[in-house]
Coordinates of C-alpha atoms in Angstrom, one line a residue:
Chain X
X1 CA 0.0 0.0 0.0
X2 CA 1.0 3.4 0.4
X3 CA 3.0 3.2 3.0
X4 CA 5.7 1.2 1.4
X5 CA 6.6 3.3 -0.6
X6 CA 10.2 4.1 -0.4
X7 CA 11.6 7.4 1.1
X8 CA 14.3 8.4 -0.8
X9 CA 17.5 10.4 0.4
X10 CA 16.0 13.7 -1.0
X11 CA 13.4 13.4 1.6
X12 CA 15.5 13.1 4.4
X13 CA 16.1 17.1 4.5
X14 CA 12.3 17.3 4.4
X15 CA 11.6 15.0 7.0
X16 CA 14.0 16.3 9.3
X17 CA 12.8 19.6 8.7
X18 CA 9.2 18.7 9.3
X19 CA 9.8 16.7 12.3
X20 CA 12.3 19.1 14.0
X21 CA 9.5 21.5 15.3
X22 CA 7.5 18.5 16.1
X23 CA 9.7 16.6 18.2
X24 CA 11.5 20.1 19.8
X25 CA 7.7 21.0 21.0
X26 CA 6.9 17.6 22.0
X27 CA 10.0 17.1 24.1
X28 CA 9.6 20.7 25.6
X29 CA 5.8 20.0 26.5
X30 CA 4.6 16.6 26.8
X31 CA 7.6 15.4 28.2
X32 CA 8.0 18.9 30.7
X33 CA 12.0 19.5 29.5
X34 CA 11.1 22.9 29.5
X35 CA 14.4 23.4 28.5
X36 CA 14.4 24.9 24.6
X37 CA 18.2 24.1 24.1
X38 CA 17.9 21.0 25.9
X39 CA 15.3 20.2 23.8
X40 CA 16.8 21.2 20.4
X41 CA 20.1 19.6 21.4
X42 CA 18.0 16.5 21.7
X43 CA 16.5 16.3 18.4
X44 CA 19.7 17.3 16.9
X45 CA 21.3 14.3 17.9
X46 CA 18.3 11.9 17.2
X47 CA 18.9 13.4 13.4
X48 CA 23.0 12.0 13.5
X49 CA 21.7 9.3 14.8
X50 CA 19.3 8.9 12.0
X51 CA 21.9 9.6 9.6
X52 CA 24.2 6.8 10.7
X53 CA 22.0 4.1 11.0
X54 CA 20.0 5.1 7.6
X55 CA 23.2 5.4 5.8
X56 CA 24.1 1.9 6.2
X57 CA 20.7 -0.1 7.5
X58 CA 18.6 2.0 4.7
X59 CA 15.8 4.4 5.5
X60 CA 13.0 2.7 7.5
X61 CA 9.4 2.3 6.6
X62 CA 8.4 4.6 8.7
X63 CA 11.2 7.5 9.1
X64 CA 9.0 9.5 11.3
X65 CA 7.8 6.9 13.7
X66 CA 11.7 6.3 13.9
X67 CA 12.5 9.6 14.8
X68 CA 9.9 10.0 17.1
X69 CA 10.9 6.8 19.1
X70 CA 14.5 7.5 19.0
X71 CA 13.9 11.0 20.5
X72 CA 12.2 9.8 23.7
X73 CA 14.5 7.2 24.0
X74 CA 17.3 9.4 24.1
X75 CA 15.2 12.0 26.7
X76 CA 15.4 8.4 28.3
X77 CA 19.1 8.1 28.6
X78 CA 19.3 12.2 29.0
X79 CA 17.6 11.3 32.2
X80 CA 19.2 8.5 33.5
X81 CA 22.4 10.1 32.8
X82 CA 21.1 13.0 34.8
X83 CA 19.8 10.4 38.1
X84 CA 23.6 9.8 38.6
X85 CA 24.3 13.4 38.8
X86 CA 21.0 14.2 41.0
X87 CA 19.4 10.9 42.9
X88 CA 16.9 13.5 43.9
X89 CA 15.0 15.1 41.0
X90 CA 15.5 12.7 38.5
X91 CA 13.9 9.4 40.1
X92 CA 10.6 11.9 40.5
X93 CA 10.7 12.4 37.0
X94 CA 10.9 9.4 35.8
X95 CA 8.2 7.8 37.9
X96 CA 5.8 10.5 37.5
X97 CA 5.9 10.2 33.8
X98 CA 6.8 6.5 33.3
X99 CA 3.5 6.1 31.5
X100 CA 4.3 8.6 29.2
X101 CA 7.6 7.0 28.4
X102 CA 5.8 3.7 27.5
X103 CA 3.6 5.2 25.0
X104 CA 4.0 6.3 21.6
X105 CA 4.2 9.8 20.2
X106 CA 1.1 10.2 18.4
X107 CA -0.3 12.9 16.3
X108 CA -2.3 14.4 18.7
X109 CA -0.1 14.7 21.3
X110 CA 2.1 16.8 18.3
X111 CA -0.4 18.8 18.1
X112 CA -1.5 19.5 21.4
X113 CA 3.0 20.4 21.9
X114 CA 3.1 22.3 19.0
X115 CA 0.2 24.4 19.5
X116 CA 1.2 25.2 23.1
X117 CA 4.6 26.2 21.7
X118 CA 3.9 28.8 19.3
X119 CA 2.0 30.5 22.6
X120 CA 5.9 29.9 24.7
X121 CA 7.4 31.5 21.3
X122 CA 5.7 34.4 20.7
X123 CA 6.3 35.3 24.3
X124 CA 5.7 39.4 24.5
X125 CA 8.4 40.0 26.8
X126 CA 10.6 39.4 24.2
X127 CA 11.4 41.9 21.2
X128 CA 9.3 41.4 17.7
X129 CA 12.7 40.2 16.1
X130 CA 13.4 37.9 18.9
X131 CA 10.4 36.5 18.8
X132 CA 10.4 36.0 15.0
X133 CA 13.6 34.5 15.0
X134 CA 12.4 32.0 17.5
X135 CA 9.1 31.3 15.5
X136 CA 11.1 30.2 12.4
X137 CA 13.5 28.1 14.0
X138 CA 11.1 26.3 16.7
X139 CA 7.7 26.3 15.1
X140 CA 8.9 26.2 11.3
X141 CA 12.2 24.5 11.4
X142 CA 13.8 27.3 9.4
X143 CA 18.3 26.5 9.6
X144 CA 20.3 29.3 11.2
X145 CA 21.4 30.4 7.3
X146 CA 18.3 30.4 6.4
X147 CA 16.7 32.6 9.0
X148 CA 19.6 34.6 8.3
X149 CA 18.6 35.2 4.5
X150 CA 14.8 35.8 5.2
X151 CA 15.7 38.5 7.8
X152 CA 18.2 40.0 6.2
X153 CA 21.0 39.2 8.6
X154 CA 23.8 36.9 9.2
X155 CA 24.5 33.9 11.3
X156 CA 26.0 35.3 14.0
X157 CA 23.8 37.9 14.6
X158 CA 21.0 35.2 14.3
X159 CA 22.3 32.9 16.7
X160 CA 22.6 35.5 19.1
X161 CA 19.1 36.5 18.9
X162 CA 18.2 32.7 19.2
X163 CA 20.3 32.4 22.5
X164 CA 19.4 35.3 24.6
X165 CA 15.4 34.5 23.4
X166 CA 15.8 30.8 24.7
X167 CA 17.7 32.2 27.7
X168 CA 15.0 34.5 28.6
X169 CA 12.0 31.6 27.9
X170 CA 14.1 30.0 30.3
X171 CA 13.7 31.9 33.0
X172 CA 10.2 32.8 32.0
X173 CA 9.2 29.5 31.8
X174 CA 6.4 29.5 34.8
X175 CA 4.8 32.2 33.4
X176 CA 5.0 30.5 30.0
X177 CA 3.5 27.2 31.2
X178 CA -0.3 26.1 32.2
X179 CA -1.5 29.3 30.4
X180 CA -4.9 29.0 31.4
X181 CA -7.6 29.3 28.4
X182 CA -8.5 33.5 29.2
X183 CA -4.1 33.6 29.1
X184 CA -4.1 31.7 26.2
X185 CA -6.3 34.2 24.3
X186 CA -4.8 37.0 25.6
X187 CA -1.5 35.9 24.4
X188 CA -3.5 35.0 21.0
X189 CA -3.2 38.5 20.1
X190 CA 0.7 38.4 20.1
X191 CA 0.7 35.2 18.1
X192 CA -1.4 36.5 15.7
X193 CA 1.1 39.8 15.4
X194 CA 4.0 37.6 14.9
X195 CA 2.7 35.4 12.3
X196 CA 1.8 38.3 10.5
X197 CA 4.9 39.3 10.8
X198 CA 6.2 36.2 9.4
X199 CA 4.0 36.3 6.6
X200 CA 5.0 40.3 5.8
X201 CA 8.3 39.3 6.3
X202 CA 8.2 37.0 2.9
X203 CA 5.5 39.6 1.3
X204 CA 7.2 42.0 1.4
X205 CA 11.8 42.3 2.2
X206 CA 13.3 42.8 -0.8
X207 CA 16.0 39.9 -0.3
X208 CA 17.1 38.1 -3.5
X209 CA 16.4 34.5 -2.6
X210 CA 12.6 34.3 -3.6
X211 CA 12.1 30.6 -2.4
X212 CA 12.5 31.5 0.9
X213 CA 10.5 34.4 0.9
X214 CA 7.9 32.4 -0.3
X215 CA 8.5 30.1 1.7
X216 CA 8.0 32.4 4.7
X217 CA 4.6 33.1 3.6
X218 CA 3.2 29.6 3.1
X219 CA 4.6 29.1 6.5
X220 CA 2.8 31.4 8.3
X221 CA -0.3 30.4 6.5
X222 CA 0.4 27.1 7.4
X223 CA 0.6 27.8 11.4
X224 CA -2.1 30.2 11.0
X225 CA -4.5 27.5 9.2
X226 CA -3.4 25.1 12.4
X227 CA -4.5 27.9 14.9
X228 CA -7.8 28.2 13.1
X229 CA -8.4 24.7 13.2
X230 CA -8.5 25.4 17.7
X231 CA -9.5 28.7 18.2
X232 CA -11.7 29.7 15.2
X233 CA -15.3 29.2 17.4
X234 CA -14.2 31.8 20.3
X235 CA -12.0 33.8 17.8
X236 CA -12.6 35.3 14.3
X237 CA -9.7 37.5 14.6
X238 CA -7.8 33.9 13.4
X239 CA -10.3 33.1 10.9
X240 CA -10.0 37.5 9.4
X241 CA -5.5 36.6 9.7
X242 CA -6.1 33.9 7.4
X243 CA -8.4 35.5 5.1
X244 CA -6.2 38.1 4.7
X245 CA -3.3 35.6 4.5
X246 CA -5.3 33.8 1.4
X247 CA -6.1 37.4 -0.8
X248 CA -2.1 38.2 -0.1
X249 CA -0.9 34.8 -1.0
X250 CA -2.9 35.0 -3.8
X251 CA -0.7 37.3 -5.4
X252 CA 2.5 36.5 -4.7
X253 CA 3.4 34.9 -8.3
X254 CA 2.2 37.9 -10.0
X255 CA 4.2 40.0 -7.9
X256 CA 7.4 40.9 -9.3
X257 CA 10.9 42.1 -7.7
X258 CA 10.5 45.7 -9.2
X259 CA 7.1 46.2 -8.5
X260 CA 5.8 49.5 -7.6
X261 CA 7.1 51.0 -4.3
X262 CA 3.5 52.4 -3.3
X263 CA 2.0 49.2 -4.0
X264 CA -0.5 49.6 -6.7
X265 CA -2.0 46.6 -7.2
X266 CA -3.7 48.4 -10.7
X267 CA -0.3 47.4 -12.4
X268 CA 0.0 44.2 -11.8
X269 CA -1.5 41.7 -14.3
X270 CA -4.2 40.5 -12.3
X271 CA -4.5 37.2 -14.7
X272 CA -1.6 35.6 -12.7
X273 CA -3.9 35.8 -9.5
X274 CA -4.3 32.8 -7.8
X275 CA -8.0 32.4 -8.2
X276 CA -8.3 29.4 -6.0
X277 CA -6.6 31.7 -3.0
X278 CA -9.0 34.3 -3.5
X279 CA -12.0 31.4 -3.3
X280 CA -10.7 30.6 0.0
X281 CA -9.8 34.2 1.1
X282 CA -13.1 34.6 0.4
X283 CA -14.8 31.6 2.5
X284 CA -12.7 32.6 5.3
X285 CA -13.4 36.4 5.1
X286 CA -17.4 35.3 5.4
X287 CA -16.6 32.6 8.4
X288 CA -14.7 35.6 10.2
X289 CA -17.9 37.9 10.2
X290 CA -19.8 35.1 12.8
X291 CA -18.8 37.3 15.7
X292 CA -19.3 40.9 17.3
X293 CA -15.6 41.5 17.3
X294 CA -13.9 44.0 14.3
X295 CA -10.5 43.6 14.6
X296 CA -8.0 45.2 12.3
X297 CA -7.8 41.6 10.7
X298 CA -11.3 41.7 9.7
X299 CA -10.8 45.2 8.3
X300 CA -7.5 44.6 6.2
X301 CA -9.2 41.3 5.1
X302 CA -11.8 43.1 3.8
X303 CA -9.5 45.9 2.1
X304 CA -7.7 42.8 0.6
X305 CA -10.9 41.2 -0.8
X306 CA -11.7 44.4 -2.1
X307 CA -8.5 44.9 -4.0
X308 CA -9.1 41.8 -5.6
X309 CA -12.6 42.9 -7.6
X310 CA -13.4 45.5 -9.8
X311 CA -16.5 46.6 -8.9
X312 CA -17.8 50.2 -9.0
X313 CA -18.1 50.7 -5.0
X314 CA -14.2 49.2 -4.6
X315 CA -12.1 52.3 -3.9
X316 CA -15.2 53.8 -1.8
X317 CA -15.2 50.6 0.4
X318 CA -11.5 50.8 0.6
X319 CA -11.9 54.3 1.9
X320 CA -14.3 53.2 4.2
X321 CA -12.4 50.9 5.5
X322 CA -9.2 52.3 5.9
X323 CA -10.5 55.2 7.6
X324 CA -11.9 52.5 10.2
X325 CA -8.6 50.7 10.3
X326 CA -7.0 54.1 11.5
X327 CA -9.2 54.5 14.6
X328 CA -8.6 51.1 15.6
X329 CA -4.7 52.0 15.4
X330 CA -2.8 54.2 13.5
X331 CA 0.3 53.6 11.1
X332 CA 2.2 56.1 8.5
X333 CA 1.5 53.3 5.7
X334 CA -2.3 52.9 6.4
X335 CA -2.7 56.8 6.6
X336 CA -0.8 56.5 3.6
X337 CA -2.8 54.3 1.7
X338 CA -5.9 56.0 3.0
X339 CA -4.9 58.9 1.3
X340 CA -4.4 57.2 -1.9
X341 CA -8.0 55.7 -1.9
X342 CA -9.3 59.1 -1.2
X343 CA -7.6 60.2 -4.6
X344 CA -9.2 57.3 -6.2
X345 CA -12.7 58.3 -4.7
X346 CA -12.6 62.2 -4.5
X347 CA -10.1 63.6 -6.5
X348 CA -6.2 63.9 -6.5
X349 CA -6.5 67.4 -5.4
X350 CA -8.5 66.2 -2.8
X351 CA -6.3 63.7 -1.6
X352 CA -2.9 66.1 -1.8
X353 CA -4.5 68.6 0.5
X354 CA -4.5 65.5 2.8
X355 CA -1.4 64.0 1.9
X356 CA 0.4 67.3 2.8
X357 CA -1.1 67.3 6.5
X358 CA 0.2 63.8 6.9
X359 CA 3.6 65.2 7.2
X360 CA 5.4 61.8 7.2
X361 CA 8.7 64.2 6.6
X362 CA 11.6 61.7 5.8
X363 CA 9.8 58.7 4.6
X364 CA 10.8 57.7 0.9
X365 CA 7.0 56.0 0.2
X366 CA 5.5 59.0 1.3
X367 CA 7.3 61.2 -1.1
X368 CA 6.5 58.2 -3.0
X369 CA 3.2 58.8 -2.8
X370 CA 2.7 62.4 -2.9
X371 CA 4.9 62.2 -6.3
X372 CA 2.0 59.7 -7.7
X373 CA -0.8 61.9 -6.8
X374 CA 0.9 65.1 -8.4
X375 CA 1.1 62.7 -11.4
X376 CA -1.9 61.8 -11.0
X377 CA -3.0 65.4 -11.0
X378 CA -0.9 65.9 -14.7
X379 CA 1.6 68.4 -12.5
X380 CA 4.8 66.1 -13.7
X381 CA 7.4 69.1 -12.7
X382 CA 5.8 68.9 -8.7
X383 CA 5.6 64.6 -9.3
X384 CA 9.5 65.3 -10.5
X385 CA 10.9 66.7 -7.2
X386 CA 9.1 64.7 -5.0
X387 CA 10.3 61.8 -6.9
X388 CA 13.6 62.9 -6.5
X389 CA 13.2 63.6 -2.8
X390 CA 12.5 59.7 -2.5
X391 CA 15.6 59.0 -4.5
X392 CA 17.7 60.7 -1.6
X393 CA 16.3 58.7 0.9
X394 CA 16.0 55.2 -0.6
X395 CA 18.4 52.3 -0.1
X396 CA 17.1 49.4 -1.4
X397 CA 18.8 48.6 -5.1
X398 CA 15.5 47.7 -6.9
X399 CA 13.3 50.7 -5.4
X400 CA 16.0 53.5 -6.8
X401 CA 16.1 52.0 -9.8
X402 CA 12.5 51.9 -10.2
X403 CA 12.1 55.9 -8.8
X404 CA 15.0 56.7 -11.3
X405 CA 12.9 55.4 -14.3
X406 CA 9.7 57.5 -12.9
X407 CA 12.0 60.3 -12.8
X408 CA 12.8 59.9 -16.1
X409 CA 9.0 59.5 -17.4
X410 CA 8.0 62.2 -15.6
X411 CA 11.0 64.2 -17.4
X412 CA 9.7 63.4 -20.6
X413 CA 6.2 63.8 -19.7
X414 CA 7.1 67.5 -18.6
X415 CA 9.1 68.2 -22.1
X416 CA 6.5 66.9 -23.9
X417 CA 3.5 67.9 -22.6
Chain L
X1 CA 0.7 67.5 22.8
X2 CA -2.2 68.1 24.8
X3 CA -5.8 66.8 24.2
X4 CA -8.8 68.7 22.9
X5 CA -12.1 67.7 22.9
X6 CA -14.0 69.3 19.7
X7 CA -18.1 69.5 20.6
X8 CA -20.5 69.8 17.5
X9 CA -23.2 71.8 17.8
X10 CA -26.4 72.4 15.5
X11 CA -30.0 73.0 15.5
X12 CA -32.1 69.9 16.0
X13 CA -34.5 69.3 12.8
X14 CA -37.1 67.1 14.2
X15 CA -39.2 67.8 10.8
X16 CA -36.1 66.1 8.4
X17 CA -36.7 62.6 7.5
X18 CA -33.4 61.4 5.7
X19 CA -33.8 58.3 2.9
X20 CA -31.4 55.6 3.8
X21 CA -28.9 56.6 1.0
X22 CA -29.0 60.7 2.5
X23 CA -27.8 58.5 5.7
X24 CA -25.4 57.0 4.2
X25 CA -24.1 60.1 2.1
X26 CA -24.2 61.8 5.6
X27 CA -21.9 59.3 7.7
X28 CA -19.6 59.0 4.8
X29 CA -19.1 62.4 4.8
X30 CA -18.1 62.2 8.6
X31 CA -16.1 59.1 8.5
X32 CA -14.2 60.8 5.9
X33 CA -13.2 63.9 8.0
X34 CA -12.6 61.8 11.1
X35 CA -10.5 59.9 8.4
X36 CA -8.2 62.8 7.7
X37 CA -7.6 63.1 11.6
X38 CA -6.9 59.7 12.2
X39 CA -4.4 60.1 9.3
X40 CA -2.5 62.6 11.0
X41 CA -2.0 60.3 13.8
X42 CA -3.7 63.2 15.7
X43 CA -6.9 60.9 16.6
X44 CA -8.2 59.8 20.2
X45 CA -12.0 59.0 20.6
X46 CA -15.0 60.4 18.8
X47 CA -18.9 59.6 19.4
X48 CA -22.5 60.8 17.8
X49 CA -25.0 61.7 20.1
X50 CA -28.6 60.3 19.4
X51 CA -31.7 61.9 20.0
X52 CA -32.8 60.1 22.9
X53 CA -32.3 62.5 25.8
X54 CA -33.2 62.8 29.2
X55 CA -32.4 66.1 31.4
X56 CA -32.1 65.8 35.5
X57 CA -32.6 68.9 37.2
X58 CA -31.1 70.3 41.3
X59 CA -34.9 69.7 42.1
X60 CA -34.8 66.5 41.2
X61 CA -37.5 66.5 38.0
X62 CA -36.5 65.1 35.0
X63 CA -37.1 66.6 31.3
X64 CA -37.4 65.2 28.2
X65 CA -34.3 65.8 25.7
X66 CA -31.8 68.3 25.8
X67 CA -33.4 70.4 23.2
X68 CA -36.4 71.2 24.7
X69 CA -35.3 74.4 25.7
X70 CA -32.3 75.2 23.7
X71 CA -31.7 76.4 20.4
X72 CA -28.4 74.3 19.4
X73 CA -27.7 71.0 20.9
X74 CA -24.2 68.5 21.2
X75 CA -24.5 66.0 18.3
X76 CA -21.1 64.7 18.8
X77 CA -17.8 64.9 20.2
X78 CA -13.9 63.9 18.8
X79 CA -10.9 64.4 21.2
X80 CA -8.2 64.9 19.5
X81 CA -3.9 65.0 20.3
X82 CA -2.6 68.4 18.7
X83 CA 0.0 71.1 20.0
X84 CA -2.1 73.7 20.1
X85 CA -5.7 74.7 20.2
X86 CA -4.8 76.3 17.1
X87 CA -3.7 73.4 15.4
X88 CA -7.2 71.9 16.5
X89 CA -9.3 74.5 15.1
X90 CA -6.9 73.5 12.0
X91 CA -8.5 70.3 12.2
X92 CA -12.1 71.4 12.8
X93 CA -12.0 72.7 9.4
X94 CA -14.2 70.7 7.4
X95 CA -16.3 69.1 9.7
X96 CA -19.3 68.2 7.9
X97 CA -21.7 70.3 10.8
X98 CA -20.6 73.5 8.9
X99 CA -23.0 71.9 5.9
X100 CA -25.7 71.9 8.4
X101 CA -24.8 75.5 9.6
X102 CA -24.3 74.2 12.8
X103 CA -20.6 75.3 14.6
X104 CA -17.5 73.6 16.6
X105 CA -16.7 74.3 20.0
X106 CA -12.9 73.5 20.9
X107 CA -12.0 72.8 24.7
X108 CA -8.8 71.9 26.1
X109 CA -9.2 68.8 28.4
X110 CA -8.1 69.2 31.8
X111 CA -5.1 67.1 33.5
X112 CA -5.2 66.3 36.9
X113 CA -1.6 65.6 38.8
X114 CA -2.2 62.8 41.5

């Protein structure tokens, strides 16, 4: 049957992969190691261990079932090892848990580890990087060099960020353990921030390596999906993050590396849309309105869906909803993109009058922005020097390159026109 | 930055019966001012009053509405973050009551030290 079917030595990277969060979050939870480290120390040598008996027994049957086994047996031996050290503590452990020990590691109990880990991860004592650096390695699995590439960093810096995080769980850790259900929604919040994050993080850095930043995003959707699965009933905000994870995702082939800095989604050629995305975006974005709560999920869901159609009432709605998205909390690029939707809907007078208050002073995309409406408004001289002023301040290769080619078309445009 | 609480006052039209879509026109219109603030980053808490009113006097008798007596009533209220009162009056610009001739009162909001 299916099952026999034999894993090949490409696999192995994907298995191990796949299985590290599971068995780091098992060991850490079910098995009370609380010790992150400990824990990833563990599974890293269940994986040598895998690689020298695969390499000359073969690759069993079942690799996971393997791995899983091998890892307790080796929290086993980590404990025994420890008894001789400490007769006191150890012997308690053991005996308290022995009927753990004799059981297997099944899928549920995976689950039940994994999901309480992402609530230990994205602990809010901890800074936004920290805490996506953590995220990526624990709940995702990501190497060191690759964290490194998605963030923009290097190894060292990354490893650092790892340590102090895991140092600081550490000492944390009774806070961080038997969240009851109110703590676990409170903390819902913050994992919902840093998977967004996550997700952003791929959507949107401007690294090179596109299979990872792709890769960022379906991961994030993927740990988002798995949240949804427990906490959609008492939470739509979930159900709104996925939503708005679906219409994002949805775009993400058609999005190109030179794409326009403000974001205009009119230029890109919406036939690459993944339609099937938006099907789902949408089911998700209807399943999210079960609930009295608005949160600014719902409400950038909604602007998402919204981008995707081209109805008559779209850039009104957008409006709409951005200036709602503002009172529930304020950020330069939402008062940004408000601004542009007022063009679209009033006028680009309208919306420069507006755009002028903002007084985002020292921000290339608003300069970005103010240049686009003053093209907008056929004043190509004004669109020029605003243009310019974002030239000054960017830093990223692909964005000057693309301001210096607007700067060029608005040059012409002036001669010519 | 201190906080300043901007009042909106008009003349109560009992007689006007809006059509749903003169609603709608109408709160777009104020979402889309209260917009512009909240753009700025200058935006705190803003509420519309309904007509529902009840008025409890020193004597202890209670009359119906606020507007029984007076000429203008409170419709609303936005507090808002600015330097100066100034720079709120900048930001009462605009607001849609103007359209109804109706006015904006601007008060500086009081801090208490402990």
């Amino acid at each position: 049957m299916l099952g026999h079917r034999k894993v090949e030595s490409k696999d192995i990277a994907i298995i191990f992969k796949e299985e590290y969060s599971n068995l780091v979050a098992v060991l850490f939870h079910y098995y009370n190691l609380q010790d992150l480290t400990l824990a990833e120390d563990l599974v890293s040598e269940t994986f040598v261990k895998a690689m020298k008996t695969w390499s000359h027994k073969g690759i069993p049957d079942l690799p996971k079932a393997w791995l899983r086994r091998t890892a307790k047996n080796l929290l086993v031996d980590y404990h025994r090892r420890q008894q001789t050290f400490n007769q006191k503590i150890a012997p308690n452990i053991l005996n308290k848990s022995d009927k753990k020990y004799s059981s297997n590691i099944t899928e549920e109990i995976i689950e039940d580890s994994q999901l309480k880990m992402m609530f230990v991860v994205c602990d809010p004592s901890l800074n936004n990087e920290a805490q996506l650096c953590l995220a990526l390695r624990i709940l995702s699995g990501f190497s060191i060099d690759e964290i490194a590439i998605a963030l923009l960093s290097n190894k060292e810096a990354i490893n650092k960020k790892l340590y102090r995080a895991k140092k600081s769980i550490k000492l944390n850790r009774d806070q961080s353990f038997n969240l009851s259900r109110s703590e676990y929604s409170d903390r819902l919040d913050n994992v919902l921030r840093v998977l967004y994050l996550i997700f952003n993080e791929g959507y949107y850095t401007s690294t090179n390596e596109l299979t990872i930043r792709h890769e960022l995003c379906w991961e994030a959707m993927s740990l988002c999906k798995f949240l949804e699965d427990k906490f959609s009933t008492e939470n739509t905000r979930v159900t709104a993050l996925l939503a708005l994870m679906c219409f994002h995702a949805s775009r993400l082939e058609a999005r190109s590396k030179d794409e326009n800095v403000i974001r205009l989604y009119d230029q890109q050629d919406k036939s690459k849309w993944n339609q099937h995305l938006i099907k789902k975006g949408e089911s998700y974005l209807n399943k999210s309105a079960n609930g009295d709560n608005v949160s600014k999920y719902h409400i950038e869901a909604a602007i998402a869906y919204w981008h995707t159609t081209d109805k008559p009432e779209k850039w009104s709605n957008i409006l709409h909803l951005y200036n709602n998205l503002l009172l529930i909390e304020y950020s330069p690029q939402t008062a940004m993109s408000r601004t542009y939707a007022l063009a679209k809907v009033k006028s680009p007078k309208t919306a420069l009058h507006e755009a002028l208050k903002l007084k985002l002073d020292n921000n290339q995309y608003y300069y970005c922005l103010i240049a686009e409406l003053y093209r907008m408004d056929d004043d190509r001289s004004q669109e020029k020097s605003y243009l310019q002023k974002a030239l000054n301040l960017a830093t990223r290769a692909h964005e000057k390159t693309l301001i210096q080619q607007k700067i060029e078309a608005a040059k012409i445009a002036s001669i010519l026109f | 930055m201190k906080d300043f609480m901007l009042l909106f006052h008009s003349e109560p039209n009992m007689e006007y019966q809006p059509t749903p879509q003169e609603i709608e026109a109408e709160i777009k219109k104020w979402h889309n001012w209260i917009g512009g603030i909240a753009a700025q980053g200058k935006m705190k808490a803003t509420d519309a009053l309904g007509y529902q009113g009840k008025t409890l006097h020193t004597d202890g008798t209670i009359t119906d509405g606020p507007y029984v007596e007076v000429k203008e009533m409170v419709g609303g209220y936005l507090i808002c973050t600015t330097e100066t009162i100034e720079e709120a009056l900048e930001l009462a610009k605009g607001c849609p009551i103007f359209d109804v001739g109706g006015k904006v009162e601007v008060r500086d909001i009081m801090v208490f030290e402990n």
